[in-house]
C-alpha cells in the first residue's frame, strides 16, 4: 500500500498510526497539498491528504473513509466495536476530533496571511469550536465508555492526533487546564510506538 500525505497533517498521522497499530506495511509518499507542483490531485480530486493506494491500485481518500477501509482488512487489532450502533458512536468522536483539527488548521492558515487580511472574528469562532469540542471530548474521556477506555479504538487515535496537532501548532496552549481525563489519555497514547514514530518534524 502507498500512503500519500505529509508529516505535519494530523489526518495523515491518524492513518499512519492505524496502519502501524495493525502492522500493515506501507510506503509513504511525502506530498504537500499546498504546493503548485503537488501530485495530490492525481490521487484525490479535492487535492487533500491523506490518500491511499491499495494493493490493487485503487485509490481511496478522506481519512474517515480510509480508516473505514482499513477496518475491513483482516489485520488486527480492530479499532471499532462489532456492534454497528456502538461503532457509529466511536466514529462520531472521531469526527469531533477531526473537527478540532479543521478549526486549528484554519487558524494556522489564517495566521500565515498578512495581518491586515486576517479575520480576528473568524479565528475567535474557530477557537470557540476547539474549546467546545475539547470539553465534549473531556466528558467522554472521563466516562471511559467510548474514549480513554480499553482496548484502544479509533476515537482514541483521532483524539490523540488532534491534541498532538494543537500542541505542534501552539493553537490552544492551555487546552489541558481542567481537562485531566484528556491529559491522562494523551500521556498514555504518546508513549505508544505508533505515536512516537509519527511525531511531526520540528521544522
mmCIF file with all atom_site columns, C-alpha atoms in Angstrom:
data_model
loop_
_atom_site.group_PDB
_atom_site.id
_atom_site.type_symbol
_atom_site.label_atom_id
_atom_site.label_alt_id
_atom_site.label_comp_id
_atom_site.label_asym_id
_atom_site.label_entity_id
_atom_site.label_seq_id
_atom_site.pdbx_PDB_ins_code
_atom_site.Cartn_x
_atom_site.Cartn_y
_atom_site.Cartn_z
_atom_site.occupancy
_atom_site.B_iso_or_equiv
_atom_site.pdbx_formal_charge
_atom_site.auth_seq_id
_atom_site.auth_comp_id
_atom_site.auth_asym_id
_atom_site.auth_atom_id
_atom_site.pdbx_PDB_model_num
ATOM 1   C CA . UNK A 1 1   ? 0.000   0.000  0.000  1.00 0.00 ? 1   UNK A CA 1
ATOM 2   C CA . UNK A 1 2   ? 1.024   3.582  -0.599 1.00 0.00 ? 2   UNK A CA 1
ATOM 3   C CA . UNK A 1 3   ? 0.007   6.431  1.712  1.00 0.00 ? 3   UNK A CA 1
ATOM 4   C CA . UNK A 1 4   ? 0.138   9.931  0.226  1.00 0.00 ? 4   UNK A CA 1
ATOM 5   C CA . UNK A 1 5   ? 0.379   12.800 2.676  1.00 0.00 ? 5   UNK A CA 1
ATOM 6   C CA . UNK A 1 6   ? 2.746   14.984 4.624  1.00 0.00 ? 6   UNK A CA 1
ATOM 7   C CA . UNK A 1 7   ? 4.370   14.659 8.011  1.00 0.00 ? 7   UNK A CA 1
ATOM 8   C CA . UNK A 1 8   ? 2.540   17.544 9.683  1.00 0.00 ? 8   UNK A CA 1
ATOM 9   C CA . UNK A 1 9   ? -1.053  16.623 8.789  1.00 0.00 ? 9   UNK A CA 1
ATOM 10  C CA . UNK A 1 10  ? -2.975  15.198 11.765 1.00 0.00 ? 10  UNK A CA 1
ATOM 11  C CA . UNK A 1 11  ? -5.287  13.304 9.397  1.00 0.00 ? 11  UNK A CA 1
ATOM 12  C CA . UNK A 1 12  ? -2.310  11.650 7.697  1.00 0.00 ? 12  UNK A CA 1
ATOM 13  C CA . UNK A 1 13  ? -0.860  10.889 11.112 1.00 0.00 ? 13  UNK A CA 1
ATOM 14  C CA . UNK A 1 14  ? -4.126  9.220  12.116 1.00 0.00 ? 14  UNK A CA 1
ATOM 15  C CA . UNK A 1 15  ? -3.960  6.859  9.151  1.00 0.00 ? 15  UNK A CA 1
ATOM 16  C CA . UNK A 1 16  ? -0.251  6.176  9.682  1.00 0.00 ? 16  UNK A CA 1
ATOM 17  C CA . UNK A 1 17  ? -0.933  5.263  13.309 1.00 0.00 ? 17  UNK A CA 1
ATOM 18  C CA . UNK A 1 18  ? -3.810  2.959  12.367 1.00 0.00 ? 18  UNK A CA 1
ATOM 19  C CA . UNK A 1 19  ? -1.600  1.140  9.870  1.00 0.00 ? 19  UNK A CA 1
ATOM 20  C CA . UNK A 1 20  ? 1.261   0.877  12.346 1.00 0.00 ? 20  UNK A CA 1
ATOM 21  C CA . UNK A 1 21  ? -1.046  -0.433 15.064 1.00 0.00 ? 21  UNK A CA 1
ATOM 22  C CA . UNK A 1 22  ? -2.399  -3.059 12.651 1.00 0.00 ? 22  UNK A CA 1
ATOM 23  C CA . UNK A 1 23  ? 1.042   -3.975 11.351 1.00 0.00 ? 23  UNK A CA 1
ATOM 24  C CA . UNK A 1 24  ? 0.158   -3.050 7.768  1.00 0.00 ? 24  UNK A CA 1
ATOM 25  C CA . UNK A 1 25  ? 3.220   -2.467 5.594  1.00 0.00 ? 25  UNK A CA 1
ATOM 26  C CA . UNK A 1 26  ? 3.004   0.700  3.515  1.00 0.00 ? 26  UNK A CA 1
ATOM 27  C CA . UNK A 1 27  ? 5.098   3.115  1.504  1.00 0.00 ? 27  UNK A CA 1
ATOM 28  C CA . UNK A 1 28  ? 4.849   6.776  2.473  1.00 0.00 ? 28  UNK A CA 1
ATOM 29  C CA . UNK A 1 29  ? 4.905   9.443  -0.234 1.00 0.00 ? 29  UNK A CA 1
ATOM 30  C CA . UNK A 1 30  ? 5.542   12.900 1.234  1.00 0.00 ? 30  UNK A CA 1
ATOM 31  C CA . UNK A 1 31  ? 3.388   15.343 -0.753 1.00 0.00 ? 31  UNK A CA 1
ATOM 32  C CA . UNK A 1 32  ? 2.273   18.838 0.227  1.00 0.00 ? 32  UNK A CA 1
ATOM 33  C CA . UNK A 1 33  ? -1.288  19.626 -0.898 1.00 0.00 ? 33  UNK A CA 1
ATOM 34  C CA . UNK A 1 34  ? -0.416  23.333 -0.827 1.00 0.00 ? 34  UNK A CA 1
ATOM 35  C CA . UNK A 1 35  ? 2.340   23.204 -3.463 1.00 0.00 ? 35  UNK A CA 1
ATOM 36  C CA . UNK A 1 36  ? 1.520   24.187 -7.042 1.00 0.00 ? 36  UNK A CA 1
ATOM 37  C CA . UNK A 1 37  ? 3.569   21.168 -8.169 1.00 0.00 ? 37  UNK A CA 1
ATOM 38  C CA . UNK A 1 38  ? 1.686   18.833 -5.850 1.00 0.00 ? 38  UNK A CA 1
ATOM 39  C CA . UNK A 1 39  ? 0.708   15.411 -7.160 1.00 0.00 ? 39  UNK A CA 1
ATOM 40  C CA . UNK A 1 40  ? -2.045  15.080 -4.545 1.00 0.00 ? 40  UNK A CA 1
ATOM 41  C CA . UNK A 1 41  ? -4.870  15.947 -7.020 1.00 0.00 ? 41  UNK A CA 1
ATOM 42  C CA . UNK A 1 42  ? -3.781  12.915 -9.022 1.00 0.00 ? 42  UNK A CA 1
ATOM 43  C CA . UNK A 1 43  ? -4.909  10.762 -6.096 1.00 0.00 ? 43  UNK A CA 1
ATOM 44  C CA . UNK A 1 44  ? -7.723  12.914 -4.695 1.00 0.00 ? 44  UNK A CA 1
ATOM 45  C CA . UNK A 1 45  ? -9.663  15.301 -6.974 1.00 0.00 ? 45  UNK A CA 1
ATOM 46  C CA . UNK A 1 46  ? -10.150 17.591 -3.972 1.00 0.00 ? 46  UNK A CA 1
ATOM 47  C CA . UNK A 1 47  ? -6.389  17.955 -3.588 1.00 0.00 ? 47  UNK A CA 1
ATOM 48  C CA . UNK A 1 48  ? -6.445  16.929 0.074  1.00 0.00 ? 48  UNK A CA 1
ATOM 49  C CA . UNK A 1 49  ? -4.437  14.424 2.083  1.00 0.00 ? 49  UNK A CA 1
ATOM 50  C CA . UNK A 1 50  ? -4.359  11.658 3.056  1.00 0.00 ? 50  UNK A CA 1
ATOM 51  C CA . UNK A 1 51  ? -4.919  9.415  0.075  1.00 0.00 ? 51  UNK A CA 1
ATOM 52  C CA . UNK A 1 52  ? -4.228  5.701  -0.009 1.00 0.00 ? 52  UNK A CA 1
ATOM 53  C CA . UNK A 1 53  ? -3.451  3.476  -2.967 1.00 0.00 ? 53  UNK A CA 1
ATOM 54  C CA . UNK A 1 54  ? -4.309  -0.105 -2.035 1.00 0.00 ? 54  UNK A CA 1
ATOM 55  C CA . UNK A 1 55  ? -2.606  -3.259 -3.261 1.00 0.00 ? 55  UNK A CA 1
ATOM 56  C CA . UNK A 1 56  ? -4.985  -3.500 -6.225 1.00 0.00 ? 56  UNK A CA 1
ATOM 57  C CA . UNK A 1 57  ? -4.116  0.042  -7.334 1.00 0.00 ? 57  UNK A CA 1
ATOM 58  C CA . UNK A 1 58  ? -7.431  1.538  -6.269 1.00 0.00 ? 58  UNK A CA 1
ATOM 59  C CA . UNK A 1 59  ? -7.215  4.986  -4.676 1.00 0.00 ? 59  UNK A CA 1
ATOM 60  C CA . UNK A 1 60  ? -9.062  5.979  -1.515 1.00 0.00 ? 60  UNK A CA 1
ATOM 61  C CA . UNK A 1 61  ? -9.248  9.409  0.049  1.00 0.00 ? 61  UNK A CA 1
ATOM 62  C CA . UNK A 1 62  ? -10.517 11.305 3.088  1.00 0.00 ? 62  UNK A CA 1
ATOM 63  C CA . UNK A 1 63  ? -9.218  9.997  6.383  1.00 0.00 ? 63  UNK A CA 1
ATOM 64  C CA . UNK A 1 64  ? -12.543 8.661  7.760  1.00 0.00 ? 64  UNK A CA 1
ATOM 65  C CA . UNK A 1 65  ? -13.041 6.665  4.545  1.00 0.00 ? 65  UNK A CA 1
ATOM 66  C CA . UNK A 1 66  ? -9.503  5.297  4.670  1.00 0.00 ? 66  UNK A CA 1
ATOM 67  C CA . UNK A 1 67  ? -9.937  4.420  8.356  1.00 0.00 ? 67  UNK A CA 1
ATOM 68  C CA . UNK A 1 68  ? -13.149 2.567  7.480  1.00 0.00 ? 68  UNK A CA 1
ATOM 69  C CA . UNK A 1 69  ? -11.405 0.753  4.634  1.00 0.00 ? 69  UNK A CA 1
ATOM 70  C CA . UNK A 1 70  ? -8.564  -0.374 6.878  1.00 0.00 ? 70  UNK A CA 1
ATOM 71  C CA . UNK A 1 71  ? -11.088 -1.737 9.335  1.00 0.00 ? 71  UNK A CA 1
ATOM 72  C CA . UNK A 1 72  ? -12.374 -4.128 6.644  1.00 0.00 ? 72  UNK A CA 1
ATOM 73  C CA . UNK A 1 73  ? -8.952  -5.764 6.309  1.00 0.00 ? 73  UNK A CA 1
ATOM 74  C CA . UNK A 1 74  ? -8.074  -8.907 8.261  1.00 0.00 ? 74  UNK A CA 1
ATOM 75  C CA . UNK A 1 75  ? -5.272  -7.265 10.219 1.00 0.00 ? 75  UNK A CA 1
ATOM 76  C CA . UNK A 1 76  ? -5.856  -6.656 13.913 1.00 0.00 ? 76  UNK A CA 1
ATOM 77  C CA . UNK A 1 77  ? -6.472  -5.073 16.319 1.00 0.00 ? 77  UNK A CA 1
ATOM 78  C CA . UNK A 1 78  ? -9.934  -3.983 15.326 1.00 0.00 ? 78  UNK A CA 1
ATOM 79  C CA . UNK A 1 79  ? -10.472 -0.336 16.218 1.00 0.00 ? 79  UNK A CA 1
ATOM 80  C CA . UNK A 1 80  ? -14.265 -0.261 16.050 1.00 0.00 ? 80  UNK A CA 1
ATOM 81  C CA . UNK A 1 81  ? -16.830 -2.259 18.043 1.00 0.00 ? 81  UNK A CA 1
ATOM 82  C CA . UNK A 1 82  ? -18.635 -5.081 16.252 1.00 0.00 ? 82  UNK A CA 1
ATOM 83  C CA . UNK A 1 83  ? -21.992 -3.566 17.172 1.00 0.00 ? 83  UNK A CA 1
ATOM 84  C CA . UNK A 1 84  ? -22.982 -1.166 14.378 1.00 0.00 ? 84  UNK A CA 1
ATOM 85  C CA . UNK A 1 85  ? -24.521 1.488  16.636 1.00 0.00 ? 85  UNK A CA 1
ATOM 86  C CA . UNK A 1 86  ? -21.548 1.455  19.004 1.00 0.00 ? 86  UNK A CA 1
ATOM 87  C CA . UNK A 1 87  ? -19.243 1.778  16.011 1.00 0.00 ? 87  UNK A CA 1
ATOM 88  C CA . UNK A 1 88  ? -21.140 4.880  14.897 1.00 0.00 ? 88  UNK A CA 1
ATOM 89  C CA . UNK A 1 89  ? -20.645 6.374  18.369 1.00 0.00 ? 89  UNK A CA 1
ATOM 90  C CA . UNK A 1 90  ? -16.889 5.869  18.071 1.00 0.00 ? 90  UNK A CA 1
ATOM 91  C CA . UNK A 1 91  ? -16.963 7.359  14.559 1.00 0.00 ? 91  UNK A CA 1
ATOM 92  C CA . UNK A 1 92  ? -18.805 10.408 15.892 1.00 0.00 ? 92  UNK A CA 1
ATOM 93  C CA . UNK A 1 93  ? -15.988 11.016 18.368 1.00 0.00 ? 93  UNK A CA 1
ATOM 94  C CA . UNK A 1 94  ? -13.523 10.579 15.512 1.00 0.00 ? 94  UNK A CA 1
ATOM 95  C CA . UNK A 1 95  ? -15.440 13.297 13.633 1.00 0.00 ? 95  UNK A CA 1
ATOM 96  C CA . UNK A 1 96  ? -15.328 15.556 16.689 1.00 0.00 ? 96  UNK A CA 1
ATOM 97  C CA . UNK A 1 97  ? -11.554 15.158 16.995 1.00 0.00 ? 97  UNK A CA 1
ATOM 98  C CA . UNK A 1 98  ? -11.123 15.701 13.248 1.00 0.00 ? 98  UNK A CA 1
ATOM 99  C CA . UNK A 1 99  ? -13.172 18.888 13.621 1.00 0.00 ? 99  UNK A CA 1
ATOM 100 C CA . UNK A 1 100 ? -10.671 20.176 16.173 1.00 0.00 ? 100 UNK A CA 1
ATOM 101 C CA . UNK A 1 101 ? -8.005  19.698 13.510 1.00 0.00 ? 101 UNK A CA 1
ATOM 102 C CA . UNK A 1 102 ? -10.143 21.510 10.912 1.00 0.00 ? 102 UNK A CA 1
ATOM 103 C CA . UNK A 1 103 ? -10.534 24.514 13.203 1.00 0.00 ? 103 UNK A CA 1
ATOM 104 C CA . UNK A 1 104 ? -6.863  24.509 14.167 1.00 0.00 ? 104 UNK A CA 1
ATOM 105 C CA . UNK A 1 105 ? -5.757  24.344 10.533 1.00 0.00 ? 105 UNK A CA 1
ATOM 106 C CA . UNK A 1 106 ? -7.995  27.300 9.676  1.00 0.00 ? 106 UNK A CA 1
ATOM 107 C CA . UNK A 1 107 ? -6.295  29.344 12.409 1.00 0.00 ? 107 UNK A CA 1
ATOM 108 C CA . UNK A 1 108 ? -2.835  28.292 11.231 1.00 0.00 ? 108 UNK A CA 1
ATOM 109 C CA . UNK A 1 109 ? -3.591  29.200 7.629  1.00 0.00 ? 109 UNK A CA 1
ATOM 110 C CA . UNK A 1 110 ? -5.215  32.494 8.638  1.00 0.00 ? 110 UNK A CA 1
ATOM 111 C CA . UNK A 1 111 ? -2.163  33.467 10.682 1.00 0.00 ? 111 UNK A CA 1
ATOM 112 C CA . UNK A 1 112 ? 0.002   32.939 7.611  1.00 0.00 ? 112 UNK A CA 1
ATOM 113 C CA . UNK A 1 113 ? -1.871  35.710 5.793  1.00 0.00 ? 113 UNK A CA 1
ATOM 114 C CA . UNK A 1 114 ? -0.762  39.363 6.067  1.00 0.00 ? 114 UNK A CA 1
ATOM 115 C CA . UNK A 1 115 ? -2.039  40.834 9.317  1.00 0.00 ? 115 UNK A CA 1
ATOM 116 C CA . UNK A 1 116 ? -4.390  43.286 7.617  1.00 0.00 ? 116 UNK A CA 1
ATOM 117 C CA . UNK A 1 117 ? -6.046  40.427 5.733  1.00 0.00 ? 117 UNK A CA 1
ATOM 118 C CA . UNK A 1 118 ? -6.642  38.224 8.765  1.00 0.00 ? 118 UNK A CA 1
ATOM 119 C CA . UNK A 1 119 ? -10.090 37.865 10.314 1.00 0.00 ? 119 UNK A CA 1
ATOM 120 C CA . UNK A 1 120 ? -9.873  38.007 14.134 1.00 0.00 ? 120 UNK A CA 1
ATOM 121 C CA . UNK A 1 121 ? -13.603 37.309 14.351 1.00 0.00 ? 121 UNK A CA 1
ATOM 122 C CA . UNK A 1 122 ? -13.342 34.106 12.337 1.00 0.00 ? 122 UNK A CA 1
ATOM 123 C CA . UNK A 1 123 ? -10.262 32.940 14.240 1.00 0.00 ? 123 UNK A CA 1
ATOM 124 C CA . UNK A 1 124 ? -12.124 33.507 17.502 1.00 0.00 ? 124 UNK A CA 1
ATOM 125 C CA . UNK A 1 125 ? -15.036 31.489 16.140 1.00 0.00 ? 125 UNK A CA 1
ATOM 126 C CA . UNK A 1 126 ? -12.677 28.629 15.359 1.00 0.00 ? 126 UNK A CA 1
ATOM 127 C CA . UNK A 1 127 ? -11.135 28.833 18.832 1.00 0.00 ? 127 UNK A CA 1
ATOM 128 C CA . UNK A 1 128 ? -14.617 28.526 20.341 1.00 0.00 ? 128 UNK A CA 1
ATOM 129 C CA . UNK A 1 129 ? -15.146 25.396 18.254 1.00 0.00 ? 129 UNK A CA 1
ATOM 130 C CA . UNK A 1 130 ? -11.942 23.905 19.629 1.00 0.00 ? 130 UNK A CA 1
ATOM 131 C CA . UNK A 1 131 ? -12.920 24.748 23.206 1.00 0.00 ? 131 UNK A CA 1
ATOM 132 C CA . UNK A 1 132 ? -16.377 23.205 22.909 1.00 0.00 ? 132 UNK A CA 1
ATOM 133 C CA . UNK A 1 133 ? -15.050 20.100 21.186 1.00 0.00 ? 133 UNK A CA 1
ATOM 134 C CA . UNK A 1 134 ? -12.330 19.563 23.777 1.00 0.00 ? 134 UNK A CA 1
ATOM 135 C CA . UNK A 1 135 ? -14.882 19.981 26.566 1.00 0.00 ? 135 UNK A CA 1
ATOM 136 C CA . UNK A 1 136 ? -17.041 17.298 24.952 1.00 0.00 ? 136 UNK A CA 1
ATOM 137 C CA . UNK A 1 137 ? -14.050 15.007 24.475 1.00 0.00 ? 137 UNK A CA 1
ATOM 138 C CA . UNK A 1 138 ? -13.088 15.544 28.123 1.00 0.00 ? 138 UNK A CA 1
ATOM 139 C CA . UNK A 1 139 ? -16.513 14.337 29.215 1.00 0.00 ? 139 UNK A CA 1
ATOM 140 C CA . UNK A 1 140 ? -16.210 11.261 27.032 1.00 0.00 ? 140 UNK A CA 1
ATOM 141 C CA . UNK A 1 141 ? -12.674 10.551 28.228 1.00 0.00 ? 141 UNK A CA 1
ATOM 142 C CA . UNK A 1 142 ? -13.780 10.890 31.854 1.00 0.00 ? 142 UNK A CA 1
ATOM 143 C CA . UNK A 1 143 ? -16.562 8.349  31.351 1.00 0.00 ? 143 UNK A CA 1
ATOM 144 C CA . UNK A 1 144 ? -14.237 5.887  29.639 1.00 0.00 ? 144 UNK A CA 1
ATOM 145 C CA . UNK A 1 145 ? -17.096 4.318  27.691 1.00 0.00 ? 145 UNK A CA 1
ATOM 146 C CA . UNK A 1 146 ? -16.021 5.251  24.165 1.00 0.00 ? 146 UNK A CA 1
ATOM 147 C CA . UNK A 1 147 ? -12.800 7.188  24.799 1.00 0.00 ? 147 UNK A CA 1
ATOM 148 C CA . UNK A 1 148 ? -9.882  6.547  27.153 1.00 0.00 ? 148 UNK A CA 1
ATOM 149 C CA . UNK A 1 149 ? -11.057 3.009  27.762 1.00 0.00 ? 149 UNK A CA 1
ATOM 150 C CA . UNK A 1 150 ? -9.648  -0.375 26.867 1.00 0.00 ? 150 UNK A CA 1
ATOM 151 C CA . UNK A 1 151 ? -8.864  -1.537 24.233 1.00 0.00 ? 151 UNK A CA 1
ATOM 152 C CA . UNK A 1 152 ? -7.536  1.232  22.001 1.00 0.00 ? 152 UNK A CA 1
ATOM 153 C CA . UNK A 1 153 ? -10.060 2.426  19.436 1.00 0.00 ? 153 UNK A CA 1
ATOM 154 C CA . UNK A 1 154 ? -10.376 4.837  16.527 1.00 0.00 ? 154 UNK A CA 1
ATOM 155 C CA . UNK A 1 155 ? -11.694 7.666  18.725 1.00 0.00 ? 155 UNK A CA 1
ATOM 156 C CA . UNK A 1 156 ? -8.600  7.428  20.929 1.00 0.00 ? 156 UNK A CA 1
ATOM 157 C CA . UNK A 1 157 ? -6.282  7.663  17.933 1.00 0.00 ? 157 UNK A CA 1
ATOM 158 C CA . UNK A 1 158 ? -8.162  10.597 16.371 1.00 0.00 ? 158 UNK A CA 1
ATOM 159 C CA . UNK A 1 159 ? -8.223  12.478 19.681 1.00 0.00 ? 159 UNK A CA 1
ATOM 160 C CA . UNK A 1 160 ? -4.521  11.891 20.252 1.00 0.00 ? 160 UNK A CA 1
ATOM 161 C CA . UNK A 1 161 ? -3.738  13.202 16.767 1.00 0.00 ? 161 UNK A CA 1
ATOM 162 C CA . UNK A 1 162 ? -5.923  16.275 17.310 1.00 0.00 ? 162 UNK A CA 1
ATOM 163 C CA . UNK A 1 163 ? -4.236  17.198 20.582 1.00 0.00 ? 163 UNK A CA 1
ATOM 164 C CA . UNK A 1 164 ? -0.843  16.432 19.097 1.00 0.00 ? 164 UNK A CA 1
ATOM 165 C CA . UNK A 1 165 ? -1.642  18.877 16.299 1.00 0.00 ? 165 UNK A CA 1
ATOM 166 C CA . UNK A 1 166 ? -2.780  21.740 18.533 1.00 0.00 ? 166 UNK A CA 1
ATOM 167 C CA . UNK A 1 167 ? 0.366   21.182 20.600 1.00 0.00 ? 167 UNK A CA 1
ATOM 168 C CA . UNK A 1 168 ? 2.504   21.209 17.459 1.00 0.00 ? 168 UNK A CA 1
ATOM 169 C CA . UNK A 1 169 ? 0.894   24.388 16.109 1.00 0.00 ? 169 UNK A CA 1
ATOM 170 C CA . UNK A 1 170 ? 0.525   26.077 19.530 1.00 0.00 ? 170 UNK A CA 1
ATOM 171 C CA . UNK A 1 171 ? -3.093  26.818 18.721 1.00 0.00 ? 171 UNK A CA 1
ATOM 172 C CA . UNK A 1 172 ? -4.549  26.167 22.193 1.00 0.00 ? 172 UNK A CA 1
ATOM 173 C CA . UNK A 1 173 ? -1.642  26.247 24.656 1.00 0.00 ? 173 UNK A CA 1
ATOM 174 C CA . UNK A 1 174 ? -3.892  25.985 27.722 1.00 0.00 ? 174 UNK A CA 1
ATOM 175 C CA . UNK A 1 175 ? -6.024  23.120 26.455 1.00 0.00 ? 175 UNK A CA 1
ATOM 176 C CA . UNK A 1 176 ? -5.025  20.869 29.382 1.00 0.00 ? 176 UNK A CA 1
ATOM 177 C CA . UNK A 1 177 ? -6.446  23.176 32.064 1.00 0.00 ? 177 UNK A CA 1
ATOM 178 C CA . UNK A 1 178 ? -9.427  21.468 33.746 1.00 0.00 ? 178 UNK A CA 1
ATOM 179 C CA . UNK A 1 179 ? -9.237  18.513 31.357 1.00 0.00 ? 179 UNK A CA 1
ATOM 180 C CA . UNK A 1 180 ? -7.490  15.806 33.425 1.00 0.00 ? 180 UNK A CA 1
ATOM 181 C CA . UNK A 1 181 ? -9.045  12.877 31.570 1.00 0.00 ? 181 UNK A CA 1
ATOM 182 C CA . UNK A 1 182 ? -7.731  14.108 28.224 1.00 0.00 ? 182 UNK A CA 1
ATOM 183 C CA . UNK A 1 183 ? -4.322  14.695 29.769 1.00 0.00 ? 183 UNK A CA 1
ATOM 184 C CA . UNK A 1 184 ? -4.317  11.112 31.030 1.00 0.00 ? 184 UNK A CA 1
ATOM 185 C CA . UNK A 1 185 ? -5.387  9.834  27.633 1.00 0.00 ? 185 UNK A CA 1
ATOM 186 C CA . UNK A 1 186 ? -2.707  11.607 25.618 1.00 0.00 ? 186 UNK A CA 1
ATOM 187 C CA . UNK A 1 187 ? 0.030   10.792 28.129 1.00 0.00 ? 187 UNK A CA 1
ATOM 188 C CA . UNK A 1 188 ? -0.855  7.128  27.600 1.00 0.00 ? 188 UNK A CA 1
ATOM 189 C CA . UNK A 1 189 ? -1.136  7.460  23.820 1.00 0.00 ? 189 UNK A CA 1
ATOM 190 C CA . UNK A 1 190 ? 2.080   9.402  23.316 1.00 0.00 ? 190 UNK A CA 1
ATOM 191 C CA . UNK A 1 191 ? 4.010   6.530  24.904 1.00 0.00 ? 191 UNK A CA 1
ATOM 192 C CA . UNK A 1 192 ? 2.857   4.120  22.194 1.00 0.00 ? 192 UNK A CA 1
ATOM 193 C CA . UNK A 1 193 ? 5.368   3.320  19.472 1.00 0.00 ? 193 UNK A CA 1
ATOM 194 C CA . UNK A 1 194 ? 2.887   4.277  16.736 1.00 0.00 ? 194 UNK A CA 1
ATOM 195 C CA . UNK A 1 195 ? 2.539   7.794  18.124 1.00 0.00 ? 195 UNK A CA 1
ATOM 196 C CA . UNK A 1 196 ? 6.259   8.151  18.832 1.00 0.00 ? 196 UNK A CA 1
ATOM 197 C CA . UNK A 1 197 ? 7.127   7.191  15.242 1.00 0.00 ? 197 UNK A CA 1
ATOM 198 C CA . UNK A 1 198 ? 4.731   9.759  13.752 1.00 0.00 ? 198 UNK A CA 1
ATOM 199 C CA . UNK A 1 199 ? 5.627   12.887 15.727 1.00 0.00 ? 199 UNK A CA 1
ATOM 200 C CA . UNK A 1 200 ? 5.656   15.840 13.284 1.00 0.00 ? 200 UNK A CA 1
ATOM 201 C CA . UNK A 1 201 ? 9.112   17.237 12.470 1.00 0.00 ? 201 UNK A CA 1
ATOM 202 C CA . UNK A 1 202 ? 10.201  20.282 14.441 1.00 0.00 ? 202 UNK A CA 1
ATOM 203 C CA . UNK A 1 203 ? 10.692  22.343 11.285 1.00 0.00 ? 203 UNK A CA 1
#
